């Protein structure tokens, strides 16, 4: 049955109209979804908070007379492991510019290579911190606090996080 009957032509036309209406609806849907926060935003903020806590724990130990490596060593490993999770925690377009409750700038998705590099630099600096912790030398750890803070945390925050200072 190759010939299209008139009724089926109308059916096709109205199916097309319906599609058009639906894609209009999809646009509204995208706006709606900006209102409810995807789980990844909360997960990444929790992950960063924990990174911040571990980094603080290391710095606090260095201020004591006898830095405790039972605190420093797992904290360094925790930062390293958590930084490696970052690639999964930034689903497309979950930026502050898109209306989400986040400090993640749209630059993250506009410059994916730069962001991936910032993650790698953070992971590498935290691996150096782990190596310093393994030496048991507080001065070595102290040197890596500066390195990780500047080349890991700060370098990424300056480019990809809302500057709220
Ligand atoms: C590759 C980029 C990158 C690296 C590396 C990075 N951060 Fe962040 N950080 C971000 C972004 C982006 C946000 C905002 C996340 C959001 O609001 O969704 C953030 C947020 C934070 C927050 C706030 C979390 C909250 O919502 O309360 C803390 C604390 C933080 N980072 C600490 C650190 C520390 C400490 C380091 C280094 C050990 C670090 N970050 C390394 C990109 C990075």
Short mmCIF file of C-alpha atoms and ligand atoms in Angstrom, two decimals:
data_model
loop_
_atom_site.label_atom_id
_atom_site.label_comp_id
_atom_site.label_asym_id
_atom_site.label_seq_id
_atom_site.Cartn_x
_atom_site.Cartn_y
_atom_site.Cartn_z
CA UNK A 1 0.00 0.00 0.00
CA UNK A 2 2.27 2.71 -1.35
CA UNK A 3 -0.25 5.46 -1.97
CA UNK A 4 -0.86 7.76 0.96
CA UNK A 5 -4.54 8.24 1.56
CA UNK A 6 -5.85 11.66 2.47
CA UNK A 7 -6.69 10.72 6.05
CA UNK A 8 -3.22 9.33 6.67
CA UNK A 9 -1.71 12.52 5.23
CA UNK A 10 -3.64 14.47 7.83
CA UNK A 11 -2.57 12.05 10.50
CA UNK A 12 1.05 12.63 9.50
CA UNK A 13 0.55 16.39 9.51
CA UNK A 14 -1.02 16.40 12.92
CA UNK A 15 1.69 14.10 14.24
CA UNK A 16 4.15 16.73 13.04
CA UNK A 17 2.20 19.48 14.78
CA UNK A 18 2.20 17.40 17.93
CA UNK A 19 5.98 16.96 17.71
CA UNK A 20 6.42 20.70 17.33
CA UNK A 21 4.21 21.26 20.36
CA UNK A 22 6.21 18.73 22.33
CA UNK A 23 9.55 20.29 21.54
CA UNK A 24 8.11 23.60 22.76
CA UNK A 25 7.19 21.76 25.92
CA UNK A 26 10.70 20.35 26.21
CA UNK A 27 12.09 23.87 26.29
CA UNK A 28 9.82 24.71 29.18
CA UNK A 29 10.87 21.44 30.79
CA UNK A 30 14.53 22.50 30.62
CA UNK A 31 13.67 25.71 32.42
CA UNK A 32 11.78 23.78 35.06
CA UNK A 33 14.67 21.40 35.63
CA UNK A 34 16.94 24.37 36.42
CA UNK A 35 14.79 24.87 39.49
CA UNK A 36 15.39 21.42 40.93
CA UNK A 37 18.99 20.73 41.70
CA UNK A 38 20.56 17.66 40.07
CA UNK A 39 22.05 15.27 42.62
CA UNK A 40 25.54 15.85 41.23
CA UNK A 41 25.61 19.48 42.36
CA UNK A 42 24.97 18.50 45.95
CA UNK A 43 27.43 15.60 45.65
CA UNK A 44 30.18 17.81 44.28
CA UNK A 45 29.66 20.43 46.99
CA UNK A 46 29.79 17.71 49.66
CA UNK A 47 32.90 16.34 47.99
CA UNK A 48 34.58 19.78 47.98
CA UNK A 49 33.60 20.39 51.60
CA UNK A 50 35.28 17.11 52.55
CA UNK A 51 38.36 18.08 50.50
CA UNK A 52 38.43 21.38 52.37
CA UNK A 53 38.14 19.58 55.73
CA UNK A 54 40.98 17.19 54.90
CA UNK A 55 43.21 20.03 53.71
CA UNK A 56 42.46 21.93 56.92
CA UNK A 57 43.23 18.84 59.02
CA UNK A 58 46.70 18.66 57.43
CA UNK A 59 47.40 22.36 58.00
CA UNK A 60 46.24 22.12 61.61
CA UNK A 61 48.60 19.22 62.29
CA UNK A 62 51.51 21.21 60.90
CA UNK A 63 50.80 23.92 63.45
CA UNK A 64 51.27 21.50 66.34
CA UNK A 65 54.60 20.61 67.96
CA UNK A 66 54.26 16.98 66.92
CA UNK A 67 52.28 16.66 63.66
CA UNK A 68 50.33 13.42 63.70
CA UNK A 69 50.86 11.39 60.55
CA UNK A 70 47.94 9.16 61.50
CA UNK A 71 45.87 12.24 60.58
CA UNK A 72 48.00 13.65 57.74
CA UNK A 73 48.46 10.46 55.71
CA UNK A 74 44.77 9.50 55.34
CA UNK A 75 43.79 13.15 54.79
CA UNK A 76 46.23 13.41 51.87
CA UNK A 77 44.88 10.18 50.38
CA UNK A 78 41.32 11.43 50.85
CA UNK A 79 42.03 14.65 48.92
CA UNK A 80 43.66 12.67 46.11
CA UNK A 81 40.79 10.21 45.87
CA UNK A 82 38.13 12.94 45.97
CA UNK A 83 39.82 15.09 43.32
CA UNK A 84 39.71 12.07 41.01
CA UNK A 85 35.92 12.02 41.36
CA UNK A 86 35.52 15.52 39.90
CA UNK A 87 35.02 14.48 36.25
CA UNK A 88 31.77 12.69 37.22
CA UNK A 89 30.38 15.56 39.27
CA UNK A 90 29.96 18.22 36.60
CA UNK A 91 27.07 17.14 34.36
CA UNK A 92 26.57 19.38 31.33
CA UNK A 93 25.52 22.92 31.96
CA UNK A 94 25.09 22.77 35.76
CA UNK A 95 26.51 26.27 36.11
CA UNK A 96 25.52 29.30 38.13
CA UNK A 97 24.80 31.07 34.83
CA UNK A 98 22.17 28.40 34.03
CA UNK A 99 20.38 29.29 37.24
CA UNK A 100 21.61 26.52 39.52
CA UNK A 101 22.52 27.01 43.15
CA UNK A 102 26.23 26.49 42.61
CA UNK A 103 29.52 28.33 42.39
CA UNK A 104 30.52 26.44 39.24
CA UNK A 105 31.11 28.87 36.36
CA UNK A 106 29.96 28.15 32.79
CA UNK A 107 33.65 28.40 31.80
CA UNK A 108 33.94 24.78 32.99
CA UNK A 109 31.90 23.60 29.99
CA UNK A 110 33.16 26.27 27.60
CA UNK A 111 36.77 25.24 28.27
CA UNK A 112 36.57 21.49 28.98
CA UNK A 113 40.26 20.90 28.21
CA UNK A 114 41.38 23.62 30.59
CA UNK A 115 39.10 22.26 33.28
CA UNK A 116 40.35 18.69 32.77
CA UNK A 117 43.90 20.02 33.06
CA UNK A 118 43.03 21.86 36.29
CA UNK A 119 41.69 18.57 37.69
CA UNK A 120 44.86 16.73 36.61
CA UNK A 121 47.06 19.38 38.22
CA UNK A 122 45.11 19.06 41.45
CA UNK A 123 45.33 15.27 41.39
CA UNK A 124 49.09 15.44 40.68
CA UNK A 125 49.71 17.96 43.49
CA UNK A 126 47.73 15.80 45.92
CA UNK A 127 49.79 12.75 44.87
CA UNK A 128 52.92 14.78 45.70
CA UNK A 129 51.33 15.54 49.06
CA UNK A 130 50.82 11.80 49.65
CA UNK A 131 54.47 11.16 48.78
CA UNK A 132 55.55 13.89 51.22
CA UNK A 133 53.34 12.37 53.94
CA UNK A 134 54.99 8.98 53.33
CA UNK A 135 58.40 10.48 54.21
CA UNK A 136 57.13 11.37 57.69
CA UNK A 137 58.83 14.76 57.41
CA UNK A 138 56.57 17.66 58.45
CA UNK A 139 58.64 20.12 56.42
CA UNK A 140 58.10 18.11 53.25
CA UNK A 141 54.37 18.11 53.95
CA UNK A 142 54.49 21.86 54.59
CA UNK A 143 56.06 22.43 51.20
CA UNK A 144 53.30 20.44 49.55
CA UNK A 145 50.60 22.42 51.36
CA UNK A 146 51.80 25.46 49.44
CA UNK A 147 52.04 23.57 46.17
CA UNK A 148 48.61 21.94 46.44
CA UNK A 149 46.96 25.12 47.67
CA UNK A 150 48.33 27.25 44.84
CA UNK A 151 48.58 24.89 41.87
CA UNK A 152 45.62 22.69 42.82
CA UNK A 153 42.87 24.52 44.68
CA UNK A 154 43.55 28.17 43.92
CA UNK A 155 44.48 27.74 40.25
CA UNK A 156 41.15 26.03 39.58
CA UNK A 157 39.03 28.30 41.77
CA UNK A 158 40.38 31.43 40.08
CA UNK A 159 39.18 30.29 36.68
CA UNK A 160 36.21 28.04 37.30
CA UNK A 161 34.57 29.00 40.58
CA UNK A 162 32.52 32.09 41.48
CA UNK A 163 34.83 34.60 43.15
CA UNK A 164 32.90 35.43 46.30
CA UNK A 165 35.59 37.48 48.03
C1 LIG B 1 39.48 21.39 38.99
C2 LIG B 1 38.93 22.46 39.77
C3 LIG B 1 39.01 22.48 41.26
C4 LIG B 1 40.03 22.02 42.08
C5 LIG B 1 41.33 21.36 41.68
C6 LIG B 1 39.62 22.35 43.43
N1 LIG B 1 38.40 22.96 43.43
FE1 LIG B 1 37.37 23.54 45.08
N2 LIG B 1 35.77 24.04 43.90
C7 LIG B 1 35.76 24.01 42.52
C8 LIG B 1 34.45 24.42 42.03
C9 LIG B 1 34.03 24.54 40.57
C10 LIG B 1 33.66 24.69 43.17
C11 LIG B 1 32.20 25.12 43.21
C12 LIG B 1 31.31 23.86 43.28
C13 LIG B 1 29.82 24.15 43.33
O1 LIG B 1 29.40 25.11 44.01
O2 LIG B 1 29.05 23.40 42.69
C14 LIG B 1 34.53 24.44 44.33
C15 LIG B 1 34.13 24.58 45.65
C16 LIG B 1 34.95 24.37 46.74
C17 LIG B 1 34.52 24.53 48.12
C18 LIG B 1 33.13 24.98 48.59
C19 LIG B 1 32.23 23.77 48.78
C20 LIG B 1 30.84 24.17 49.26
O3 LIG B 1 29.91 24.20 48.44
O4 LIG B 1 30.71 24.48 50.44
C21 LIG B 1 35.60 24.23 48.92
C22 LIG B 1 35.66 24.24 50.43
C23 LIG B 1 36.68 23.87 48.02
N3 LIG B 1 36.25 23.95 46.72
C24 LIG B 1 37.95 23.51 48.46
C25 LIG B 1 38.97 23.07 47.62
C26 LIG B 1 40.29 22.68 48.08
C27 LIG B 1 40.77 22.75 49.51
C28 LIG B 1 40.97 22.27 46.97
C29 LIG B 1 42.39 21.78 46.88
C30 LIG B 1 42.84 20.77 47.78
C31 LIG B 1 40.06 22.41 45.83
N4 LIG B 1 38.87 22.91 46.27
C32 LIG B 1 40.40 22.06 44.54
C33 LIG B 1 36.80 23.65 41.70
C34 LIG B 1 38.00 23.07 42.14
#
